[in-house]
Coordinates of C-alpha atoms and ligand atoms in Angstrom, one line a residue:
M1 CA 9.6 -4.9 -24.8
K2 CA 10.3 -1.2 -25.8
T3 CA 8.5 2.0 -24.8
E4 CA 9.3 5.7 -24.6
V5 CA 8.9 6.1 -20.8
A6 CA 9.2 3.5 -18.1
I7 CA 7.6 4.5 -14.8
I8 CA 8.5 2.7 -11.6
G9 CA 5.7 2.7 -9.0
A10 CA 1.9 2.9 -9.3
G11 CA 1.2 5.1 -6.4
P12 CA -0.4 8.6 -7.0
A13 CA 2.8 10.0 -8.7
G14 CA 3.3 7.1 -11.1
L15 CA -0.3 6.7 -12.1
L16 CA -0.9 10.5 -12.5
L17 CA 2.2 10.7 -14.7
G18 CA 1.2 7.7 -16.7
H19 CA -2.2 9.2 -17.5
L20 CA -0.7 12.5 -18.4
L21 CA 1.7 10.9 -20.9
R22 CA -0.9 8.7 -22.4
A23 CA -3.1 11.7 -22.9
E24 CA -0.3 13.3 -24.9
G25 CA 0.2 10.1 -26.9
I26 CA 3.5 9.3 -25.3
A27 CA 4.1 5.5 -24.9
C28 CA 4.7 4.4 -21.3
V29 CA 4.6 1.4 -19.0
V30 CA 4.1 1.5 -15.2
L31 CA 5.9 -1.2 -13.2
E32 CA 4.5 -1.8 -9.6
R33 CA 5.8 -4.4 -7.2
R34 CA 2.6 -4.7 -5.2
T35 CA -0.9 -5.8 -6.1
P36 CA -3.7 -3.2 -6.6
D37 CA -5.3 -4.1 -3.3
Y38 CA -2.0 -3.6 -1.4
V39 CA -1.5 -0.2 -3.0
L40 CA -5.0 0.9 -2.1
G41 CA -4.7 -0.4 1.4
R42 CA -2.0 2.0 2.4
I43 CA -3.0 4.7 4.9
R44 CA -2.7 8.2 3.4
A45 CA -3.7 11.8 4.1
G46 CA -6.6 13.6 2.4
V47 CA -6.2 17.3 1.5
L48 CA -5.8 18.2 -2.2
E49 CA -4.4 21.5 -3.4
Q50 CA -5.8 23.1 -6.6
V51 CA -2.7 21.8 -8.5
T52 CA -3.8 18.2 -7.8
V53 CA -7.5 18.8 -8.5
G54 CA -6.5 20.6 -11.7
L55 CA -4.6 17.7 -13.0
M56 CA -7.5 15.3 -12.4
E57 CA -9.8 17.8 -14.1
R58 CA -7.4 18.1 -17.1
L59 CA -7.5 14.3 -17.4
G60 CA -11.3 14.2 -17.1
L61 CA -10.9 11.9 -14.1
D62 CA -12.5 14.2 -11.5
A63 CA -16.1 13.0 -11.6
R64 CA -15.9 11.2 -8.2
L65 CA -13.7 13.9 -6.8
K66 CA -16.3 16.5 -7.7
A67 CA -19.1 14.4 -6.4
E68 CA -17.5 13.2 -3.1
G69 CA -14.7 15.7 -2.4
L70 CA -15.4 18.3 0.3
P71 CA -14.3 21.8 -0.7
H72 CA -13.0 23.7 2.3
D73 CA -12.7 27.5 2.4
G74 CA -10.6 27.5 5.5
F75 CA -9.0 25.6 8.3
N76 CA -8.2 26.4 12.0
L77 CA -5.3 26.7 14.3
A78 CA -6.0 26.2 18.0
D79 CA -3.9 27.2 21.0
G80 CA -5.8 25.4 23.7
E81 CA -8.1 28.3 24.3
R82 CA -9.5 29.5 21.0
L83 CA -9.8 28.6 17.3
I84 CA -7.8 30.9 14.9
R85 CA -9.5 30.5 11.5
I86 CA -7.4 30.9 8.4
D87 CA -9.9 32.0 5.7
L88 CA -8.3 30.4 2.6
A89 CA -11.0 31.6 0.2
E90 CA -11.0 35.3 1.4
L91 CA -7.2 35.5 1.7
T92 CA -6.2 33.6 -1.5
G93 CA -9.3 33.2 -3.6
Q94 CA -8.7 29.4 -3.5
Q95 CA -9.9 26.3 -1.6
V96 CA -8.5 22.9 -0.7
V97 CA -10.5 19.7 -1.3
V98 CA -10.7 17.0 1.3
Y99 CA -10.7 13.7 -0.6
G100 CA -8.8 10.6 0.5
Q101 CA -5.5 10.0 -1.4
T102 CA -6.5 6.4 -1.6
E103 CA -9.6 7.4 -3.5
L104 CA -7.6 9.5 -5.9
T105 CA -5.3 6.5 -6.5
R106 CA -8.3 4.3 -7.0
D107 CA -9.7 6.8 -9.6
L108 CA -6.4 6.7 -11.5
M109 CA -6.1 2.9 -11.2
D110 CA -9.7 2.2 -12.4
A111 CA -9.2 4.5 -15.5
A112 CA -6.0 2.9 -16.6
P113 CA -7.4 0.1 -18.8
E114 CA -9.9 2.4 -20.7
R115 CA -7.1 5.0 -21.2
G116 CA -4.6 2.5 -22.6
L117 CA -2.2 2.9 -19.6
E118 CA -0.3 -0.3 -19.1
V119 CA 0.4 -1.1 -15.5
V120 CA 2.3 -4.3 -14.6
Y121 CA 1.4 -5.2 -11.0
A122 CA 3.3 -7.7 -8.8
A123 CA 6.5 -7.0 -10.8
E124 CA 9.3 -8.5 -8.6
D125 CA 12.9 -7.3 -8.2
V126 CA 12.5 -4.3 -10.5
A127 CA 16.0 -3.1 -11.4
L128 CA 17.1 0.0 -13.4
H129 CA 20.0 -0.2 -15.8
D130 CA 22.1 2.3 -17.7
V131 CA 20.1 5.3 -16.5
A132 CA 23.1 7.7 -16.9
G133 CA 23.0 7.2 -20.7
D134 CA 20.3 7.7 -23.3
A135 CA 19.3 4.0 -23.6
P136 CA 18.2 2.9 -20.1
Y137 CA 16.3 -0.3 -19.5
V138 CA 14.4 -1.9 -16.6
T139 CA 14.3 -5.6 -15.7
W140 CA 11.9 -7.5 -13.4
R141 CA 10.5 -10.9 -12.7
K142 CA 6.9 -12.0 -12.8
D143 CA 5.3 -15.4 -12.6
G144 CA 8.8 -16.9 -12.7
A145 CA 9.7 -15.3 -16.0
E146 CA 12.4 -12.6 -16.5
H147 CA 11.3 -9.4 -18.3
R148 CA 13.2 -6.4 -19.9
L149 CA 11.8 -3.0 -21.0
D150 CA 13.9 -0.6 -23.0
A151 CA 12.9 3.0 -22.7
R152 CA 14.3 6.5 -23.5
F153 CA 13.5 7.7 -20.0
V154 CA 12.9 6.0 -16.6
I155 CA 10.8 7.9 -14.0
G156 CA 11.3 6.9 -10.4
C157 CA 7.8 7.2 -8.8
D158 CA 8.7 4.4 -6.4
G159 CA 8.4 6.2 -3.1
F160 CA 10.9 6.7 -0.2
H161 CA 12.0 3.0 -0.1
G162 CA 12.1 2.4 -3.9
P163 CA 15.3 1.7 -5.9
S164 CA 15.3 4.7 -8.2
R165 CA 17.0 7.3 -5.9
R166 CA 19.8 4.9 -5.3
M167 CA 20.7 4.9 -9.0
V168 CA 22.2 8.4 -8.5
P169 CA 25.9 8.0 -7.8
A170 CA 27.0 8.8 -4.2
G171 CA 29.2 11.6 -5.4
V172 CA 26.3 13.2 -7.3
G173 CA 23.4 12.9 -4.9
R174 CA 22.9 15.1 -1.8
E175 CA 20.5 14.3 1.0
Y176 CA 18.9 16.7 3.5
E177 CA 16.9 15.2 6.4
R178 CA 15.2 16.1 9.7
V179 CA 13.6 13.2 11.7
Y180 CA 11.2 14.6 14.2
P181 CA 11.3 13.5 17.9
F182 CA 7.7 12.3 18.1
G183 CA 5.3 10.0 16.3
W184 CA 1.9 10.8 14.8
L185 CA -0.8 8.5 16.2
G186 CA -3.8 8.5 13.8
I187 CA -7.3 7.2 14.5
M188 CA -9.9 6.7 11.7
A189 CA -13.5 6.1 12.8
D190 CA -16.9 6.0 11.1
V191 CA -18.3 8.9 13.1
P192 CA -19.1 12.5 12.0
P193 CA -16.3 15.1 12.2
C194 CA -16.2 17.3 15.3
N195 CA -15.9 20.4 13.0
H196 CA -16.7 21.2 9.4
E197 CA -13.1 22.4 8.8
L198 CA -9.7 21.0 9.9
I199 CA -8.3 22.0 13.3
Y200 CA -4.6 21.9 14.1
A201 CA -4.1 22.3 17.8
N202 CA -1.0 23.1 19.9
H203 CA -2.0 22.4 23.4
A204 CA 0.1 22.3 26.6
R205 CA -0.3 18.5 26.4
G206 CA 0.7 18.3 22.8
F207 CA -0.4 18.4 19.1
A208 CA -3.8 17.3 17.8
L209 CA -5.4 17.4 14.4
A210 CA -9.1 16.9 13.6
S211 CA -9.6 16.0 10.0
M212 CA -12.1 13.9 8.0
R213 CA -12.7 11.7 5.0
S214 CA -16.4 12.5 4.6
Q215 CA -19.3 13.8 6.7
A216 CA -19.5 10.2 8.2
R217 CA -15.8 9.3 8.5
S218 CA -13.4 11.2 10.8
R219 CA -9.6 11.1 10.9
Y220 CA -7.8 12.4 14.0
Y221 CA -4.1 12.6 15.0
I222 CA -2.1 13.3 18.2
D223 CA 1.6 13.3 18.6
V224 CA 3.1 10.8 21.0
P225 CA 6.7 10.0 22.1
V226 CA 8.5 7.9 19.6
T227 CA 8.8 5.1 22.2
E228 CA 5.1 4.7 22.4
R229 CA 3.5 1.4 21.3
I230 CA 0.0 1.3 19.7
E231 CA -1.0 -1.3 22.3
D232 CA -0.6 1.4 25.0
W233 CA -3.2 3.5 23.2
P234 CA -6.7 1.9 23.4
D235 CA -9.3 3.9 21.6
E236 CA -10.8 5.5 24.7
R237 CA -7.4 6.9 25.7
V238 CA -7.0 8.4 22.2
W239 CA -10.5 10.0 22.4
D240 CA -9.8 11.3 25.9
E241 CA -6.5 12.9 24.8
L242 CA -8.1 14.4 21.6
A243 CA -10.8 16.1 23.7
L244 CA -8.2 17.7 26.0
R245 CA -5.9 18.9 23.2
L246 CA -8.5 20.2 20.7
G247 CA -10.1 22.4 23.4
P248 CA -13.6 22.6 24.9
E249 CA -15.3 24.1 21.8
A250 CA -14.3 21.2 19.6
A251 CA -14.4 18.5 22.3
A252 CA -18.1 19.2 22.8
H253 CA -18.7 18.0 19.3
I254 CA -16.4 14.9 19.2
T255 CA -18.4 11.7 18.4
R256 CA -16.5 8.7 19.7
G257 CA -16.5 5.3 17.9
P258 CA -14.4 2.2 17.3
S259 CA -11.2 2.8 15.3
I260 CA -10.9 1.2 11.9
E261 CA -7.3 2.3 11.5
K262 CA -4.8 3.4 14.3
P263 CA -1.2 3.7 13.1
I264 CA 1.8 5.5 14.6
A265 CA 4.1 7.1 12.0
P266 CA 7.3 9.1 12.6
P267 CA 7.2 12.4 10.6
R268 CA 10.3 13.4 8.7
S269 CA 11.5 16.1 6.3
F270 CA 13.7 14.8 3.5
V271 CA 15.0 16.1 0.2
F272 CA 17.2 14.4 -2.3
E273 CA 19.0 16.5 -5.0
P274 CA 19.2 16.4 -8.0
M275 CA 15.8 15.0 -9.1
R276 CA 17.3 14.1 -12.5
H277 CA 20.4 12.0 -13.4
G278 CA 20.9 11.3 -17.1
S279 CA 17.7 9.6 -18.3
L280 CA 16.3 9.1 -14.8
L281 CA 13.8 11.6 -13.3
L282 CA 12.5 11.3 -9.7
C283 CA 9.0 12.3 -8.7
G284 CA 7.1 12.3 -5.4
D285 CA 8.3 10.5 -2.3
A286 CA 11.2 9.0 -4.3
A287 CA 12.8 12.4 -4.0
H288 CA 11.3 14.1 -0.9
I289 CA 9.2 13.5 2.2
V290 CA 7.3 16.1 4.2
P291 CA 5.9 15.9 7.8
P292 CA 2.1 15.5 7.3
T293 CA 1.4 18.8 9.1
G294 CA 1.1 20.8 5.9
A295 CA -0.7 18.0 4.0
K296 CA 1.8 18.4 1.2
G297 CA 2.9 14.9 0.4
L298 CA 0.6 14.0 -2.5
N299 CA 0.4 17.6 -3.7
L300 CA 4.2 17.9 -4.0
A301 CA 4.1 14.6 -6.0
A302 CA 1.5 16.2 -8.2
S303 CA 3.6 19.3 -9.0
D304 CA 6.6 17.1 -9.7
V305 CA 4.5 15.1 -12.1
H306 CA 3.2 18.3 -13.7
Y307 CA 6.8 19.4 -14.4
A308 CA 8.0 16.0 -15.5
A309 CA 5.1 15.7 -17.9
E310 CA 5.9 19.1 -19.4
A311 CA 9.6 18.1 -19.7
L312 CA 8.8 14.8 -21.5
V313 CA 6.2 16.4 -23.8
G314 CA 8.9 19.0 -24.6
F315 CA 11.4 16.3 -25.5
F316 CA 9.1 13.9 -27.5
K317 CA 6.8 16.4 -29.2
R318 CA 8.9 19.6 -29.5
N319 CA 12.3 18.0 -29.8
D320 CA 13.4 20.2 -26.9
P321 CA 16.0 18.5 -24.7
E322 CA 16.3 21.7 -22.6
A323 CA 13.0 20.9 -21.0
I324 CA 14.4 17.7 -19.5
A325 CA 17.6 19.5 -18.4
A326 CA 15.4 22.1 -16.5
Y327 CA 13.3 19.6 -14.7
S328 CA 15.3 19.1 -11.5
A329 CA 15.8 22.8 -10.7
R330 CA 12.2 23.6 -11.5
A331 CA 10.7 20.8 -9.3
L332 CA 13.1 21.5 -6.4
S333 CA 12.2 25.2 -6.3
R334 CA 8.6 24.3 -5.3
V335 CA 9.7 21.3 -3.2
W336 CA 12.0 23.4 -1.0
K337 CA 9.3 26.0 -0.4
S338 CA 6.8 23.3 0.6
E339 CA 9.4 21.7 2.8
R340 CA 9.9 25.0 4.5
F341 CA 6.2 25.5 5.1
S342 CA 5.7 21.9 6.4
W343 CA 8.7 22.2 8.7
S344 CA 7.6 25.7 9.9
L345 CA 4.0 24.6 10.7
T346 CA 5.4 21.4 12.4
R347 CA 7.7 23.6 14.6
L348 CA 4.9 25.9 15.5
M349 CA 2.3 23.3 16.4
H350 CA 4.3 20.6 18.3
R351 CA 6.1 20.4 21.6
F352 CA 9.7 19.4 21.1
P353 CA 11.5 17.5 23.9
E354 CA 14.4 20.1 23.9
D355 CA 11.9 23.0 24.2
G356 CA 12.0 25.0 27.4
P357 CA 9.7 27.8 28.7
F358 CA 11.2 30.3 26.2
E359 CA 10.4 28.1 23.2
R360 CA 6.8 27.6 24.5
A361 CA 6.4 31.3 24.9
M362 CA 7.6 31.8 21.3
Q363 CA 4.9 29.4 20.1
V364 CA 2.2 31.2 22.1
A365 CA 3.4 34.6 20.9
E366 CA 3.4 33.4 17.2
L367 CA -0.1 32.0 17.5
D368 CA -1.2 35.2 19.1
Y369 CA 0.4 37.2 16.3
I370 CA -1.3 35.1 13.6
A371 CA -4.6 35.6 15.3
S372 CA -4.2 39.4 15.0
S373 CA -2.4 39.7 11.6
R374 CA -4.0 39.5 8.2
A375 CA -0.4 39.4 6.7
A376 CA 0.5 36.4 8.8
Q377 CA -2.7 34.6 8.0
T378 CA -2.2 35.3 4.3
A379 CA 1.3 33.8 4.3
I380 CA 0.0 30.7 5.9
A381 CA -3.1 30.6 3.6
E382 CA -1.1 30.9 0.3
N383 CA 1.2 28.1 1.4
Y384 CA -1.6 25.8 2.6
V385 CA -3.6 26.1 -0.7
G386 CA -0.3 25.5 -2.5
L387 CA 2.2 27.9 -4.2
P388 CA 1.8 28.4 -8.0
V389 CA 3.4 25.8 -10.3
Ligands
APR1 N1 9.4 -1.8 -7.8 C1 8.2 -1.4 -8.2 N2 7.4 -0.6 -7.5 C2 7.9 -0.1 -6.3 C3 9.2 -0.5 -5.8 C4 10.0 -1.4 -6.7 N3 11.2 -1.8 -6.3 N4 9.4 0.1 -4.6 C5 8.3 0.8 -4.4 N5 7.4 0.7 -5.3 C6 6.0 1.2 -5.4 C7 5.3 1.1 -4.1 O1 4.7 -0.2 -3.9 C8 4.2 2.2 -4.3 O2 3.0 1.7 -4.8 O3 6.1 2.6 -5.7 C9 4.9 3.2 -5.2 C10 5.2 4.5 -4.5 O4 4.0 5.2 -4.1 P1 4.0 6.2 -2.9 O5 4.9 5.7 -1.8 O6 2.6 6.4 -2.6 O7 4.7 7.5 -3.4 P2 4.1 8.6 -4.4 O8 3.4 8.0 -5.5 O9 5.3 9.5 -4.7 O10 3.1 9.4 -3.5 C11 3.5 10.5 -2.8 O11 1.2 10.1 -1.9 O12 1.1 7.9 -1.2 C12 1.3 9.2 -0.7 O13 2.6 9.3 1.3 C13 2.6 9.5 -0.1 O14 2.0 11.7 0.3 C14 2.8 10.9 -0.5 C15 2.4 10.9 -1.9
PHB2 C1 -5.7 13.6 7.0 O1 -6.9 13.9 6.8 O2 -5.3 12.5 7.1 C2 -4.7 14.8 7.1 C3 -5.2 16.1 6.9 C4 -4.3 17.2 7.0 C5 -3.0 16.9 7.3 C6 -2.5 15.6 7.6 C7 -3.4 14.6 7.5 O3 -2.1 18.0 7.5

């Protein structure tokens, strides 16, 4: 088999890129090791920046997003006593849209056949070859048969654990990582949200987040020690802790119900440079991870895909190899600024084991400053809605 672009991974990044390339008439094939149901079954966050919404609009795949997505003009920080509202619309003229990443992936997956986007699911042992040169190829096994796909470019959209990043030689690649000393325990329940906007709380007992998937499905999080086991957190204990940490105003509106998902995940910050090596480009979680505090994961993947699509269109349709050469620096510029914001909001809103009374006083003072400063709120707002691409 031969194509112009081989994409590894059919998560949000891989599918979004595949659709953008097909819309430009660029031949591509997506190789995914899992089944469609498995991909859709992964638990993901649900806040979309305008850059992500804009790409779905550009593709004409935003019908369900427009019908079911919840536009939010603001969100809240809580310090245990009050809500500090960040008025996104007033401060930036923009909104965010609450819409499950799983739903966005489903929209992209469902549209692939009608758009002529070839996605090979259950592709086993996908391996990348000769990516340093200009004639790379990918091999895999499926239904017992060996397959090979020759391409001009290979795009690694295979997430944090995929093989693409590892194709960059040790002496070339550089890693930056911060693993946080706590886990995020999430609970999803078919109950109405406690508030019409998100609430991020830094309480003396710890962090809490009140989010949602719809007006009938809520998503909450608390931070717990990394040693905690989910068996130690029956639903009622989670609901009790949420009520304490979110504060009395929100607690009065919490509707409890049986959890339909309750994972514990350890947040991390991670960046891999460069995001291009020869004919290999990296997009999304294959190149970077952010703590979920800033809801940046999918949205950073979307901006990578925006840059990668522009670079590939430049190469194939304008015969401009410089576009490809500029990809890594261009993508990393936005990645690092989003990493900074996500790390900063994580530092502000969580209790770290090494923190003493001084560090706690600094958090209280910063929240008090944010409550009283339009400039501070504007800085948070423009990062939360997403910096320009
Ligand atoms: N061969 C083929 N596919 C692979 C391989 C492999 N060896 N390894 C991983 N994959 C697939 C995974 O099964 C997954 O479907 O690559 C895909 C990577 O998808 P994500 O992990 O979702 O990463 P990405 O598309 O970059 O999305 C980034 O969306 O899913 C969220 O948490 C994620 O917020 C982040 C954002
Ligand atoms: C979610 O709804 O799952 C969610 C929302 C905002 C975040 C993280 C997760 O910052």
